[in-house]
Amino acid sequence: MRLGRAIAVALGLTLAACAGDETISGYADRDATYLLSDLFGEPFDATATISFPEEGQIAGTGPCNAYSAAQSAPYPWFEPGPIAATRRACPDLSAEAAFLAALETMTLSEVTGDVLILSDEDGREMVFRRQP
């Protein structure tokens, strides 16, 4: 019985390893940085980015600070974990607060070519475009 259970566990781990990255980082270009162009239907005049450097991770910069978070929900869902950010002051702190608050509410993701769209349950969107 122990041998059968050990084989089942080994088989499960092997299949999980073969499945690949099912988070957004498996669908977006890991080498790309996406720049926020629109926040809730309005042009975002400050600079904010997002990238997916490794499985289950997001990282980027807001108008003032760098941030990172875990994101382990399977694509197309998007559930950023607690967002950790540096704490530099700058004139765009209100834009940064709006960006990070919006990012925390996003629940769905869509990657199409050079465009990344994050949306929430109310249909509000954050539209990012891949930087050249």
PDB file of C-alpha atoms in Angstrom:
ATOM      1  CA  MET A   1       0.000   0.000   0.000  1.00  0.00           C
ATOM      2  CA  ARG A   2       2.837   2.401   0.815  1.00  0.00           C
ATOM      3  CA  LEU A   3       4.450   1.761  -2.545  1.00  0.00           C
ATOM      4  CA  GLY A   4       1.186   2.547  -4.336  1.00  0.00           C
ATOM      5  CA  ARG A   5       0.790   5.807  -2.440  1.00  0.00           C
ATOM      6  CA  ALA A   6       4.408   6.769  -3.126  1.00  0.00           C
ATOM      7  CA  ILE A   7       3.890   6.096  -6.838  1.00  0.00           C
ATOM      8  CA  ALA A   8       0.694   8.178  -6.818  1.00  0.00           C
ATOM      9  CA  VAL A   9       2.472  11.086  -5.129  1.00  0.00           C
ATOM     10  CA  ALA A  10       5.393  10.885  -7.557  1.00  0.00           C
ATOM     11  CA  LEU A  11       3.015  10.739 -10.522  1.00  0.00           C
ATOM     12  CA  GLY A  12       1.084  13.759  -9.202  1.00  0.00           C
ATOM     13  CA  LEU A  13       4.267  15.791  -8.801  1.00  0.00           C
ATOM     14  CA  THR A  14       5.416  14.815 -12.284  1.00  0.00           C
ATOM     15  CA  LEU A  15       2.102  15.838 -13.843  1.00  0.00           C
ATOM     16  CA  ALA A  16       2.136  19.145 -11.957  1.00  0.00           C
ATOM     17  CA  ALA A  17       5.637  19.862 -13.264  1.00  0.00           C
ATOM     18  CA  CYS A  18       4.526  19.122 -16.818  1.00  0.00           C
ATOM     19  CA  ALA A  19       1.522  21.422 -16.604  1.00  0.00           C
ATOM     20  CA  GLY A  20       3.702  24.536 -16.780  1.00  0.00           C
ATOM     21  CA  ASP A  21       2.906  27.970 -15.474  1.00  0.00           C
ATOM     22  CA  GLU A  22      -0.855  28.485 -15.439  1.00  0.00           C
ATOM     23  CA  THR A  23      -0.677  31.995 -13.958  1.00  0.00           C
ATOM     24  CA  ILE A  24      -0.640  35.144 -16.070  1.00  0.00           C
ATOM     25  CA  SER A  25       3.158  34.940 -16.151  1.00  0.00           C
ATOM     26  CA  GLY A  26       2.762  31.833 -18.322  1.00  0.00           C
ATOM     27  CA  TYR A  27       0.756  33.823 -20.877  1.00  0.00           C
ATOM     28  CA  ALA A  28       2.372  37.258 -20.839  1.00  0.00           C
ATOM     29  CA  ASP A  29       5.899  37.733 -22.144  1.00  0.00           C
ATOM     30  CA  ARG A  30       8.203  37.320 -19.132  1.00  0.00           C
ATOM     31  CA  ASP A  31      10.790  39.558 -20.761  1.00  0.00           C
ATOM     32  CA  ALA A  32       8.287  42.357 -21.371  1.00  0.00           C
ATOM     33  CA  THR A  33       7.418  45.392 -19.312  1.00  0.00           C
ATOM     34  CA  TYR A  34       3.880  46.670 -19.767  1.00  0.00           C
ATOM     35  CA  LEU A  35       3.177  50.400 -19.367  1.00  0.00           C
ATOM     36  CA  LEU A  36      -0.198  51.558 -18.010  1.00  0.00           C
ATOM     37  CA  SER A  37      -1.938  53.673 -20.634  1.00  0.00           C
ATOM     38  CA  ASP A  38      -5.536  53.820 -19.335  1.00  0.00           C
ATOM     39  CA  LEU A  39      -6.990  53.598 -15.851  1.00  0.00           C
ATOM     40  CA  PHE A  40     -10.760  53.095 -15.697  1.00  0.00           C
ATOM     41  CA  GLY A  41     -11.285  54.525 -19.181  1.00  0.00           C
ATOM     42  CA  GLU A  42      -9.131  57.615 -18.683  1.00  0.00           C
ATOM     43  CA  PRO A  43      -5.554  58.195 -19.889  1.00  0.00           C
ATOM     44  CA  PHE A  44      -3.045  57.611 -17.097  1.00  0.00           C
ATOM     45  CA  ASP A  45      -0.678  60.567 -17.280  1.00  0.00           C
ATOM     46  CA  ALA A  46       1.906  59.276 -14.797  1.00  0.00           C
ATOM     47  CA  THR A  47       4.216  56.316 -15.425  1.00  0.00           C
ATOM     48  CA  ALA A  48       3.363  52.894 -14.000  1.00  0.00           C
ATOM     49  CA  THR A  49       4.491  49.474 -15.191  1.00  0.00           C
ATOM     50  CA  ILE A  50       3.891  45.792 -14.557  1.00  0.00           C
ATOM     51  CA  SER A  51       5.919  42.738 -15.470  1.00  0.00           C
ATOM     52  CA  PHE A  52       5.884  39.026 -14.718  1.00  0.00           C
ATOM     53  CA  PRO A  53       9.489  38.100 -13.947  1.00  0.00           C
ATOM     54  CA  GLU A  54       8.773  34.544 -12.763  1.00  0.00           C
ATOM     55  CA  GLU A  55       5.924  32.172 -12.116  1.00  0.00           C
ATOM     56  CA  GLY A  56       3.466  33.543  -9.596  1.00  0.00           C
ATOM     57  CA  GLN A  57       5.120  36.951  -9.297  1.00  0.00           C
ATOM     58  CA  ILE A  58       4.338  40.461 -10.465  1.00  0.00           C
ATOM     59  CA  ALA A  59       6.672  43.428 -10.237  1.00  0.00           C
ATOM     60  CA  GLY A  60       6.859  46.941 -11.548  1.00  0.00           C
ATOM     61  CA  THR A  61       7.087  50.597 -10.786  1.00  0.00           C
ATOM     62  CA  GLY A  62       4.444  53.080  -9.832  1.00  0.00           C
ATOM     63  CA  PRO A  63       4.841  56.781 -10.419  1.00  0.00           C
ATOM     64  CA  CYS A  64       7.124  56.947  -7.362  1.00  0.00           C
ATOM     65  CA  ASN A  65       8.060  53.486  -6.103  1.00  0.00           C
ATOM     66  CA  ALA A  66       8.906  49.950  -7.112  1.00  0.00           C
ATOM     67  CA  TYR A  67       6.459  47.233  -6.057  1.00  0.00           C
ATOM     68  CA  SER A  68       6.069  43.471  -6.126  1.00  0.00           C
ATOM     69  CA  ALA A  69       3.475  40.884  -5.155  1.00  0.00           C
ATOM     70  CA  ALA A  70       2.622  37.231  -5.465  1.00  0.00           C
ATOM     71  CA  GLN A  71      -0.023  36.275  -8.026  1.00  0.00           C
ATOM     72  CA  SER A  72      -0.842  32.572  -8.061  1.00  0.00           C
ATOM     73  CA  ALA A  73      -4.380  32.493  -9.471  1.00  0.00           C
ATOM     74  CA  PRO A  74      -4.679  30.549 -12.737  1.00  0.00           C
ATOM     75  CA  TYR A  75      -5.111  32.571 -15.922  1.00  0.00           C
ATOM     76  CA  PRO A  76      -7.389  34.424 -16.675  1.00  0.00           C
ATOM     77  CA  TRP A  77      -7.980  35.155 -12.991  1.00  0.00           C
ATOM     78  CA  PHE A  78      -5.819  37.729 -11.305  1.00  0.00           C
ATOM     79  CA  GLU A  79      -5.424  37.989  -7.539  1.00  0.00           C
ATOM     80  CA  PRO A  80      -2.385  39.982  -6.456  1.00  0.00           C
ATOM     81  CA  GLY A  81      -1.208  39.112  -2.964  1.00  0.00           C
ATOM     82  CA  PRO A  82      -0.248  41.842  -0.568  1.00  0.00           C
ATOM     83  CA  ILE A  83       1.633  44.454  -2.567  1.00  0.00           C
ATOM     84  CA  ALA A  84       5.013  45.433  -1.142  1.00  0.00           C
ATOM     85  CA  ALA A  85       6.317  48.814  -2.277  1.00  0.00           C
ATOM     86  CA  THR A  86       9.247  51.029  -1.509  1.00  0.00           C
ATOM     87  CA  ARG A  87       8.370  54.274   0.276  1.00  0.00           C
ATOM     88  CA  ARG A  88       9.947  57.182  -1.595  1.00  0.00           C
ATOM     89  CA  ALA A  89       8.122  60.476  -1.624  1.00  0.00           C
ATOM     90  CA  CYS A  90       7.481  62.266  -4.906  1.00  0.00           C
ATOM     91  CA  PRO A  91       5.000  64.742  -6.425  1.00  0.00           C
ATOM     92  CA  ASP A  92       2.943  61.897  -7.979  1.00  0.00           C
ATOM     93  CA  LEU A  93       1.982  60.119  -4.737  1.00  0.00           C
ATOM     94  CA  SER A  94      -1.731  60.581  -5.444  1.00  0.00           C
ATOM     95  CA  ALA A  95      -1.356  58.940  -8.881  1.00  0.00           C
ATOM     96  CA  GLU A  96       0.605  56.127  -7.258  1.00  0.00           C
ATOM     97  CA  ALA A  97      -2.047  55.586  -4.606  1.00  0.00           C
ATOM     98  CA  ALA A  98      -4.724  55.413  -7.317  1.00  0.00           C
ATOM     99  CA  PHE A  99      -2.625  52.946  -9.347  1.00  0.00           C
ATOM    100  CA  LEU A 100      -1.880  50.602  -6.440  1.00  0.00           C
ATOM    101  CA  ALA A 101      -5.451  50.744  -5.121  1.00  0.00           C
ATOM    102  CA  ALA A 102      -6.771  49.845  -8.576  1.00  0.00           C
ATOM    103  CA  LEU A 103      -4.234  47.035  -9.000  1.00  0.00           C
ATOM    104  CA  GLU A 104      -5.367  45.446  -5.735  1.00  0.00           C
ATOM    105  CA  THR A 105      -8.989  45.254  -6.968  1.00  0.00           C
ATOM    106  CA  MET A 106      -8.286  43.565 -10.298  1.00  0.00           C
ATOM    107  CA  THR A 107      -9.698  40.034 -10.658  1.00  0.00           C
ATOM    108  CA  LEU A 108      -9.317  39.126 -14.354  1.00  0.00           C
ATOM    109  CA  SER A 109      -6.505  39.378 -16.886  1.00  0.00           C
ATOM    110  CA  GLU A 110      -6.313  39.214 -20.657  1.00  0.00           C
ATOM    111  CA  VAL A 111      -3.151  39.157 -22.736  1.00  0.00           C
ATOM    112  CA  THR A 112      -3.594  39.827 -26.453  1.00  0.00           C
ATOM    113  CA  GLY A 113      -0.446  40.573 -28.424  1.00  0.00           C
ATOM    114  CA  ASP A 114       1.182  43.668 -26.946  1.00  0.00           C
ATOM    115  CA  VAL A 115      -1.842  44.592 -24.813  1.00  0.00           C
ATOM    116  CA  LEU A 116      -2.549  43.478 -21.255  1.00  0.00           C
ATOM    117  CA  ILE A 117      -5.930  44.260 -19.722  1.00  0.00           C
ATOM    118  CA  LEU A 118      -6.695  43.807 -16.045  1.00  0.00           C
ATOM    119  CA  SER A 119     -10.310  44.207 -14.968  1.00  0.00           C
ATOM    120  CA  ASP A 120     -12.406  44.051 -11.827  1.00  0.00           C
ATOM    121  CA  GLU A 121     -15.851  42.648 -11.072  1.00  0.00           C
ATOM    122  CA  ASP A 122     -17.453  45.994 -11.996  1.00  0.00           C
ATOM    123  CA  GLY A 123     -15.883  45.952 -15.472  1.00  0.00           C
ATOM    124  CA  ARG A 124     -13.370  48.708 -14.721  1.00  0.00           C
ATOM    125  CA  GLU A 125     -10.139  48.208 -16.629  1.00  0.00           C
ATOM    126  CA  MET A 126      -6.453  48.930 -16.431  1.00  0.00           C
ATOM    127  CA  VAL A 127      -4.986  48.824 -19.956  1.00  0.00           C
ATOM    128  CA  PHE A 128      -1.256  48.237 -20.305  1.00  0.00           C
ATOM    129  CA  ARG A 129       0.805  48.231 -23.501  1.00  0.00           C
ATOM    130  CA  ARG A 130       4.070  46.427 -23.963  1.00  0.00           C
ATOM    131  CA  GLN A 131       7.034  48.773 -23.990  1.00  0.00           C
ATOM    132  CA  PRO A 132       9.262  48.465 -27.052  1.00  0.00           C
TER     133      PRO A 132
END
